[in-house]
XYZ file of C-alpha atoms in Angstrom:
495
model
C 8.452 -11.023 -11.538
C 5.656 -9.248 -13.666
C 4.969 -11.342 -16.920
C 5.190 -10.090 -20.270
C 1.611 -10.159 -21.492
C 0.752 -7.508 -24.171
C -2.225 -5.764 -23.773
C -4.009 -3.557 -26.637
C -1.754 -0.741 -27.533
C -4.322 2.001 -28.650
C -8.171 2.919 -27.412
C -11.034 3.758 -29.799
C -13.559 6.470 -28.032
C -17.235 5.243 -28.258
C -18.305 7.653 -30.468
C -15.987 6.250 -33.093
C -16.658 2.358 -32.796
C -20.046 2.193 -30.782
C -22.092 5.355 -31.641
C -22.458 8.273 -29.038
C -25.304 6.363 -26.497
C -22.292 4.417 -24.723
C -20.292 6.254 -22.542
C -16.805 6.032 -22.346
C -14.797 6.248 -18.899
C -11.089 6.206 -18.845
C -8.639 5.453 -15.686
C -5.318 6.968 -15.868
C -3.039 4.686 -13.427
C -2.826 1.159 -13.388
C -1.756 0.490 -9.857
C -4.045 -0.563 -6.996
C -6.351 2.340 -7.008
C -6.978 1.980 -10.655
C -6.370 -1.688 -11.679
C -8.936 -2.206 -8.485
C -11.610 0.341 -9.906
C -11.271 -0.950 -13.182
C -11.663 -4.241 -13.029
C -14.775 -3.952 -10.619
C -16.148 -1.510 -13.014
C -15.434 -3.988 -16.064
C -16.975 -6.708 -14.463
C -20.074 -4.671 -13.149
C -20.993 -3.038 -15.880
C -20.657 -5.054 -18.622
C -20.980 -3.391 -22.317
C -22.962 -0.491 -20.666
C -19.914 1.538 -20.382
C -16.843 1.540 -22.655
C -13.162 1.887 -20.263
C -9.881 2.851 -20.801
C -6.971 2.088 -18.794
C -3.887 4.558 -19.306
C -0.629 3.697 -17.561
C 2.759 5.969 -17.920
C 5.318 3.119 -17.073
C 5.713 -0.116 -18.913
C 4.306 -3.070 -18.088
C 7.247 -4.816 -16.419
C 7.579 -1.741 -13.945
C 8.239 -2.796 -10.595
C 5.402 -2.732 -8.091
C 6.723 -2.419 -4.474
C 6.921 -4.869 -1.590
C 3.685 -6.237 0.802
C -0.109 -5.052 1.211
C -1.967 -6.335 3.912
C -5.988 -6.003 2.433
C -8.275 -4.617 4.954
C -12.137 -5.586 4.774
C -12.422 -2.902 1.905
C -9.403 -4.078 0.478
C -11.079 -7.845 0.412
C -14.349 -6.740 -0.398
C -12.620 -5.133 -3.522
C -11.247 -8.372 -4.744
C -14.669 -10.176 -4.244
C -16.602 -7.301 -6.896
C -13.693 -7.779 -9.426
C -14.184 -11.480 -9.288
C -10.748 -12.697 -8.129
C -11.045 -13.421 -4.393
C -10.780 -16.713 -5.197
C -6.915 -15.890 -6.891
C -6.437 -14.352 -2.583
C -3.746 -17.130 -1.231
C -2.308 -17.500 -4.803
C -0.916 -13.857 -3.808
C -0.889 -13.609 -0.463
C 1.641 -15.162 2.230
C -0.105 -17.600 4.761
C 0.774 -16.769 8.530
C 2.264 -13.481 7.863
C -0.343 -11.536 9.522
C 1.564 -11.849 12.847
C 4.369 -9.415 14.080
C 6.586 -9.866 17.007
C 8.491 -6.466 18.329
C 11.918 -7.901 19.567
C 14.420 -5.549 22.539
C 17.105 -4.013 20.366
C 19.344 -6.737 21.641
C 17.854 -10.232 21.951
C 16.224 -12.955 19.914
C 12.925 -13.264 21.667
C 10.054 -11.169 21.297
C 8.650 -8.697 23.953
C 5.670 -9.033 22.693
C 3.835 -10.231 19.221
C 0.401 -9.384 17.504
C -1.105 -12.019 15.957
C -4.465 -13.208 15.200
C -5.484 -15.937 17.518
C -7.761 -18.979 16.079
C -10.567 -18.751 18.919
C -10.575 -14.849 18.163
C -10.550 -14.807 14.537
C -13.887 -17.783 14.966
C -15.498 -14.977 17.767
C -15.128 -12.140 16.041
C -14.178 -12.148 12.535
C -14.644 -8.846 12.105
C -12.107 -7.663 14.325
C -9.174 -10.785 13.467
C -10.201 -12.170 10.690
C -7.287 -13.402 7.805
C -5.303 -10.496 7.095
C -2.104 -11.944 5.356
C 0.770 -9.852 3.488
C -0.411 -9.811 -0.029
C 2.229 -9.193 -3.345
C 1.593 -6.242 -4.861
C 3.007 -7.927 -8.083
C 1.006 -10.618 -8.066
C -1.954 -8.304 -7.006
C -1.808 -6.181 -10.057
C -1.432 -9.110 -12.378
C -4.491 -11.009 -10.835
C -6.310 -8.101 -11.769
C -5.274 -7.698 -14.910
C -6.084 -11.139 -15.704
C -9.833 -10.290 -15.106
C -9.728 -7.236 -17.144
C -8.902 -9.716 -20.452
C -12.307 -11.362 -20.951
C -13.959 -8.186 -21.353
C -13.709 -6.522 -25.521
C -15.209 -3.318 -23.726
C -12.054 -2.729 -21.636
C -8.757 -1.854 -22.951
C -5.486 -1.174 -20.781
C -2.296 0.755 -22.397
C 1.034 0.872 -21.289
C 3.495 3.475 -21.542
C 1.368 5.744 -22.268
C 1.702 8.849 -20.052
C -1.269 11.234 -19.755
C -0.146 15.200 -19.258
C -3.285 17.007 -21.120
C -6.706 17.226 -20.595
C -9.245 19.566 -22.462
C -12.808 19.754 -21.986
C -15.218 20.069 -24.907
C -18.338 21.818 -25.877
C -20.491 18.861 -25.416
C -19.016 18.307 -21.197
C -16.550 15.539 -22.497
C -12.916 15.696 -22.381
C -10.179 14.856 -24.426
C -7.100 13.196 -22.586
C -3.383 13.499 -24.699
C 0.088 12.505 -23.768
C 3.318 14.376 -23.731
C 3.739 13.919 -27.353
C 0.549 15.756 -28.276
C -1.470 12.053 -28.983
C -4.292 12.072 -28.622
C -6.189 9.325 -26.643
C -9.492 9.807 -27.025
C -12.846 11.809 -25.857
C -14.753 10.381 -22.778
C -17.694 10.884 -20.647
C -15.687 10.697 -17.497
C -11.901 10.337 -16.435
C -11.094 8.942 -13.201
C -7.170 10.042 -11.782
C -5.542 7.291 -10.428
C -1.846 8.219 -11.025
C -0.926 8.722 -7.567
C 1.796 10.953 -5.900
C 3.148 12.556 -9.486
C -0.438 13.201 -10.952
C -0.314 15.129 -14.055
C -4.266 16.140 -13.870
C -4.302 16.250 -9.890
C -4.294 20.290 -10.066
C -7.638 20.092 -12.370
C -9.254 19.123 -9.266
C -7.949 20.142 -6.533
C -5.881 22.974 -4.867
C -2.779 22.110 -2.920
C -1.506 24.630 -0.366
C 1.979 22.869 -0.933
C 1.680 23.047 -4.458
C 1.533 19.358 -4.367
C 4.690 18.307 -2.615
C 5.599 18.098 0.673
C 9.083 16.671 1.936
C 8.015 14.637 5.411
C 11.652 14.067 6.970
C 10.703 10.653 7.461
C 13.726 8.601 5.385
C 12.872 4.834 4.695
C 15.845 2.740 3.091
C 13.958 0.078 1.691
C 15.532 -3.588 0.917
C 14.616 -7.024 -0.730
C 16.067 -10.507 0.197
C 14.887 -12.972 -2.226
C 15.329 -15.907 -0.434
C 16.509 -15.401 3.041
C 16.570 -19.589 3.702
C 19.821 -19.691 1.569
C 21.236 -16.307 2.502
C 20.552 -15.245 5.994
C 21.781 -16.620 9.734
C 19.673 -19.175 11.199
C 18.358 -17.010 14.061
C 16.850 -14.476 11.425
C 15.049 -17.200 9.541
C 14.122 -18.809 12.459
C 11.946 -15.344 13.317
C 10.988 -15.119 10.407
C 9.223 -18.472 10.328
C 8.015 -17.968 14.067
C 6.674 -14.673 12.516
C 5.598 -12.831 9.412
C 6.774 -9.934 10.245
C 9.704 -9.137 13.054
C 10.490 -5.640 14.107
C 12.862 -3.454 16.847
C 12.317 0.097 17.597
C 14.435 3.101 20.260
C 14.419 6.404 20.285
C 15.969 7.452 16.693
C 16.125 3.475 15.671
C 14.009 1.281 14.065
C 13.817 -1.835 11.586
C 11.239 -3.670 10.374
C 11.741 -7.429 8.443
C 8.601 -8.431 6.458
C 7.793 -11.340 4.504
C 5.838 -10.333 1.088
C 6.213 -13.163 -1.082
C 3.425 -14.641 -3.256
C 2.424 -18.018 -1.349
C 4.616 -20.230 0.679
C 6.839 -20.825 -1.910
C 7.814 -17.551 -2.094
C 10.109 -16.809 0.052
C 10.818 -12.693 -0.220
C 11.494 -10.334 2.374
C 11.274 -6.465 2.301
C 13.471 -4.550 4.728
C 12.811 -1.036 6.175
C 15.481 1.053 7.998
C 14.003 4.259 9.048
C 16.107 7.009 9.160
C 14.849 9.687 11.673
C 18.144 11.939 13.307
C 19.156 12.944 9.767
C 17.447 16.323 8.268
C 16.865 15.301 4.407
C 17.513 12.730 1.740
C 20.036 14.787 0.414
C 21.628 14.695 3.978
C 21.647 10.891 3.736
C 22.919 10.491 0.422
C 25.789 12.637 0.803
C 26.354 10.616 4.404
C 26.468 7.115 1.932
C 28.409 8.565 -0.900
C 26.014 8.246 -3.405
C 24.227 10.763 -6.350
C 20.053 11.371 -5.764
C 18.428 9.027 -8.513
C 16.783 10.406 -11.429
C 14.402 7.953 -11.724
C 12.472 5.087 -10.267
C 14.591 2.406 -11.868
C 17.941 4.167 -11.164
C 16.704 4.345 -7.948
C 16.526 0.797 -7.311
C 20.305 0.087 -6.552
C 21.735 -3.077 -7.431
C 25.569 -2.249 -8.353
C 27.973 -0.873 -6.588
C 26.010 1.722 -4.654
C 24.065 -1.010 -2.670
C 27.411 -1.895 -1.388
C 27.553 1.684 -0.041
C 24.425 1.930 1.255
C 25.072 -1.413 3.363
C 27.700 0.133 4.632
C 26.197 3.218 5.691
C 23.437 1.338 7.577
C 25.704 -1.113 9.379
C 27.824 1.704 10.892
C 24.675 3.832 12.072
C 23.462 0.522 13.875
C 26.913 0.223 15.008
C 26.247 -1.882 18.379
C 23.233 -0.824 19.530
C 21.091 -3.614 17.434
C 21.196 -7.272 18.110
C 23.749 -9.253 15.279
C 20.464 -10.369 13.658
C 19.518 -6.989 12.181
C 23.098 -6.848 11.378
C 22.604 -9.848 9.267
C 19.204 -8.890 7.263
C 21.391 -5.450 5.973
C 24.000 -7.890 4.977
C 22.088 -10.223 2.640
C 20.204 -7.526 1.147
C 20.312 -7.622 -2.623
C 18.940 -4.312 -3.810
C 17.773 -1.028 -2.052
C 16.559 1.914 -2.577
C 16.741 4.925 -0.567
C 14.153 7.505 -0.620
C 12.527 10.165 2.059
C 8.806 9.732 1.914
C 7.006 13.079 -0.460
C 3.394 13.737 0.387
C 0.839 16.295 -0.935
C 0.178 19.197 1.246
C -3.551 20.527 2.761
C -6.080 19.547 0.240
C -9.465 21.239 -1.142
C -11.394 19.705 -3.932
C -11.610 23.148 -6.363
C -15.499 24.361 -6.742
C -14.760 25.663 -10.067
C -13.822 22.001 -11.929
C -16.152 21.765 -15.122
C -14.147 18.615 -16.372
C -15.395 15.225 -15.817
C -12.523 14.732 -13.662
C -12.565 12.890 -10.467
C -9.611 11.616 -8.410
C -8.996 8.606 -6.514
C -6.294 7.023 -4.411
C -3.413 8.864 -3.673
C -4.052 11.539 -6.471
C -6.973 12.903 -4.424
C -4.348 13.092 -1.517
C -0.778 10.742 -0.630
C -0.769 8.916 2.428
C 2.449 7.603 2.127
C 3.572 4.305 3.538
C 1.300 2.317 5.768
C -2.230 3.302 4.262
C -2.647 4.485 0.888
C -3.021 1.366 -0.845
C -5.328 0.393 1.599
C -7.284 3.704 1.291
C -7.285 3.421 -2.144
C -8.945 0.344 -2.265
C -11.717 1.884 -0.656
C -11.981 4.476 -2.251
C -12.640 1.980 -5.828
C -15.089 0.078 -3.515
C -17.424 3.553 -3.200
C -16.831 4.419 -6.587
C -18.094 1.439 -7.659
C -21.098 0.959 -5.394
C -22.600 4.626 -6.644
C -21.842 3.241 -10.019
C -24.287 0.870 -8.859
C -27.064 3.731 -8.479
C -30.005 3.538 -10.951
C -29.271 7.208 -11.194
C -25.651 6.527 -12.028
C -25.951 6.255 -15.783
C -29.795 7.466 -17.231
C -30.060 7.602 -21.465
C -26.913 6.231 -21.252
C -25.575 9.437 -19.639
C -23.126 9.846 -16.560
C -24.438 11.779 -13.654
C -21.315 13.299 -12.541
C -22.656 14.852 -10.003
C -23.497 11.923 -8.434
C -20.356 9.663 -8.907
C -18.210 12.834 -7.312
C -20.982 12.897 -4.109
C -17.847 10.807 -2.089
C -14.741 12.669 -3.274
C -14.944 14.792 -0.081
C -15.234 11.576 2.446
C -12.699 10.402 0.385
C -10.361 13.362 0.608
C -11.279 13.570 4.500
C -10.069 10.117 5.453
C -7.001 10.225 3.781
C -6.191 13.989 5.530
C -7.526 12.196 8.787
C -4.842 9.623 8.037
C -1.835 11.851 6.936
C -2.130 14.528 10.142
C -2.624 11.114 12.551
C 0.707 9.818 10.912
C 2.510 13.368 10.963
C 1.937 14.285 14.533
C 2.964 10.704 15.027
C 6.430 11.281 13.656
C 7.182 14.784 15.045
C 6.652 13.925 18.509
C 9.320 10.965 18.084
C 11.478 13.031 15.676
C 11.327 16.058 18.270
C 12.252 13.009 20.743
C 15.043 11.612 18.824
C 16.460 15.723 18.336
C 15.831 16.653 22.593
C 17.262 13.261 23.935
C 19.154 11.931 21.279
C 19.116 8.310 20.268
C 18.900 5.465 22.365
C 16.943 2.854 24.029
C 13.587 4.905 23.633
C 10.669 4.948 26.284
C 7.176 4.620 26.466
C 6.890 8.589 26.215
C 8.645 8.582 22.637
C 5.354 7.064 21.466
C 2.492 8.546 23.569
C 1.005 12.199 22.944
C 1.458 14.443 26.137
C -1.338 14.018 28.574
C -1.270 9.923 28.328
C -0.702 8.517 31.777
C 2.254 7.499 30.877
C 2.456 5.157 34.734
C -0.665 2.749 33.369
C 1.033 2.284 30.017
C 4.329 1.211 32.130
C 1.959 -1.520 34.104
C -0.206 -2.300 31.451
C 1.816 -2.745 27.887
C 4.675 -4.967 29.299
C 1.951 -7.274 30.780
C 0.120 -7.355 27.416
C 3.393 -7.594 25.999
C 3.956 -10.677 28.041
C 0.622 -12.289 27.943
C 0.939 -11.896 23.685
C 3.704 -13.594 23.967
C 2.605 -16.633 26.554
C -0.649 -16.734 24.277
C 1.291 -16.914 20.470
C 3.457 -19.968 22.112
C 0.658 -21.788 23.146
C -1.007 -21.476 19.738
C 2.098 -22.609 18.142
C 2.328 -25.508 20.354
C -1.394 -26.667 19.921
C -1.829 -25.908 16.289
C 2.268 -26.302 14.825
C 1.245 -22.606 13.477
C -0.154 -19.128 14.383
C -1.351 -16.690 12.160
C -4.373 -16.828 9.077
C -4.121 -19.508 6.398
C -7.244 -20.629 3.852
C -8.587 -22.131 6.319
C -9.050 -18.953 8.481
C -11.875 -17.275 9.286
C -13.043 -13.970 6.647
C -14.328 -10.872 7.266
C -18.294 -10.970 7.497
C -18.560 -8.838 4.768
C -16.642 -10.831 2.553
C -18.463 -13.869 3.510
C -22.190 -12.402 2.335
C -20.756 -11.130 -0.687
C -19.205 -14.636 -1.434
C -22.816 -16.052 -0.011
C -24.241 -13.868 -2.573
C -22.242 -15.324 -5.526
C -20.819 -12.355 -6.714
C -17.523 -13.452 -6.365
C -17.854 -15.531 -9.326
């Protein structure tokens, strides 16, 4: 649960408190991308620079399931001072996930991060653990308190932006407020950006229906709801998964420290055109909004039911039994920009981040986006960055096109992906799968059939053996950290 700390309600541009020589940045979005960039930039700059947080939704909005931090990710946490806050947050020995046959209760194979590895070559295995978004967002919110030159509002949706004579630009919400005049504003609002089309041109015009359908799930506590067998996995493993042609389900613990016990479910719904499709399948209207969307009355009763007659027989009774303890859902098919150019003829100090520069949907953005407040941050760095107490925009946008690159890189990796197991799924239809419903044609598809089920084996031997020797597999405290982490920690500037 998100806590109910108030944080300041209204912004005062520098000009009006501070006198026009301090500059005054403001980050619309307070999720990862700009809760990350914010509080580095708080804690990095000091009083040189005035910030703003704005954030549409309220403070007690809810943030999403897992997010397993890269070296970017980790590095991020180090600059804004809270990698010490990283296992209040994150789940120990849930960096390991075991792929199960669609019937069966033993893995076929399991990726994990193995001790002797992780000591070797930290770069490659070092502690990666499912981190709480929640808790995430409030850890960095925390560090943004201490600091009388940064404020963060709530509820406070930004829609206008003009520029004025002087390069600055004036932000305003809905309601015609106005919010204030700044030097720079960084776009952090994701998906749904109101000031995305300022900087960039979409050849989608900014929305772009994948086909990929994800009913998403919580259990709070599967230990008192769930079968045995499922928690048994689930203890063996941080994350458990099973896959065919046209099926596929993925279990994932996300909760905040052992304690926590929380699981996240993901059905993926690939034989069906649309979410409209779907929803008329269930019974069900199309949500209006994020929090109608998040079904907890008599519609997740429907959807339950829905899900446990597609599975029908074909999935082993403990999938069967992680649908039937699930105490809300939602059910949503995964929106994405379209082909991205940054626009040459921007005059306003506008730059985007995260997925307003371009959505990667599930399985990267957040991750992406945490990089992308990392390189913000280190040209903020630059003795050229600020000069007479002036923003060189021109330098602090020189990494908006990398930026924009990786996550199209990303996004047409993840959609050829798809189509070649949706055109699978539509050609064959579903069943048991095969190692062609995941390769591109022109793999030898013969040395994957020798190779993977050896691996898959040999994973398997290896992750038993760990167990056995240590009582535990996966990354704890105690785990080796990325190498960058470790000089920045070295350094002291984690603290």
């Amino acid at each position: 649960m998100q806590d109910n700390k108030q944080y300041p309600t209204s912004v005062e541009h520098a000009s009006d408190s501070l006198g026009a020589t301090t500059p005054c940045v403001a980050i619309c979005g307070a999720g990862i991308a700009g809760l990350t960039l914010a509080a580095i930039l708080s804690r990095q700059l000091g009083d040189r620079v005035q910030l703003a947080v704005f954030e549409r939704a309220s403070i007690d909005r809810d943030q999403g399931y897992g997010l397993d931090l890269d070296e970017h990710g980790q590095e991020a946490l180090v600059k804004a001072g809270v990698y010490h806050r990283y296992w209040d947050v994150s789940r120990p020995y849930s960096d390991c996930m075991a792929w199960f046959p669609m019937h069966g209760t033993e893995p076929i194979g399991v990726m994990f991060r193995p001790a002797l590895l992780s000591r070797w070559f930290p770069s490659m295995f070092a502690a990666r653990p499912e981190s709480n978004r929640g808790a995430l967002r409030d850890i960095l919110l925390e560090a943004l308190e201490d600091n009388v030159k940064t404020s963060v509002r709530f509820d406070t949706p930004v829609t206008g932006i003009q520029l004025q004579n002087d390069g600055r630009a004036t932000l305003s919400t809905q309601t015609g407020e106005a919010l204030g005049t700044f030097d720079l504003i960084i776009d952090a609002m994701g998906l749904h950006s109101t000031l995305r089309d300022e900087r960039v041109l979409d050849a989608a015009g900014g929305r772009v229906d994948t086909g990929n359908i994800m009913i998403h799930g919580v259990i709070q506590n599967p230990e008192t709801r769930c079968c045995s067998e499922l928690v048994d996995a689930l203890d063996r493993f941080g994350t458990i998964s099973t896959f065919g042609r046209g099926h596929a389900i993925f279990v994932q613990r996300f909760g905040a420290g052992m304690e926590d016990n929380r699981v996240s479910v993901f059905y993926m719904v690939s034989h069906l055109e649309n979410e409209a499709e779907l929803l008329g399948q269930i019974g069900i209207d199309k949500p209006d909004s994020r929090a109608s969307g998040i079904m907890r009355d008599e519609r997740l009763e429907l959807v339950k039911r829905w899900v446990l007659e597609d599975m029908g027989e074909v999935l082993d009774p403990l999938w069967r039994n992680a649908i039937e303890c699930l105490e809300r859902v939602t059910v949503r098919e995964e929106v994405t920009h379209g082909l991205t150019k940054l626009r040459s003829d921007c005059m306003l100090p506008l730059i985007c981040v995260g997925d307003s520069l371009r959505n990667c949907g599930l399985g990267g953005g957040g991750i992406l986006a945490m990089q992308d407040a990392i390189e913000m941050s280190k040209l903020f760095e630059d003795e050229k960055a600020i000069v007479d107490n002036k923003l060189n925009l021109e330098l602090l946008r020189s990494n908006e096109q990398e930026m924009l690159k990786r996550k199209q890189d990303f996004s047409r990796r993840k959609a050829v992906r798809f189509d070649q197991q949706r055109k699978r799924v539509l050609e064959l239809g579903r069943g048991p799968g095969s190692l062609a419903d995941w390769f591109p044609a022109g793999v030898p598809l013969f040395l994957a059939r020798l190779i993977l089920p050896a691996l898959g084996k040999f994973s398997s031997a290896w992750y038993r053996r760990e167990r056995r020797r240590r009582g535990k597999a996966g990354s704890d405290a105690g785990t080796s950290i990325y190498p960058n982490v470790r000089k920045l920690l070295e350094r002291g500037e984690g603290f």
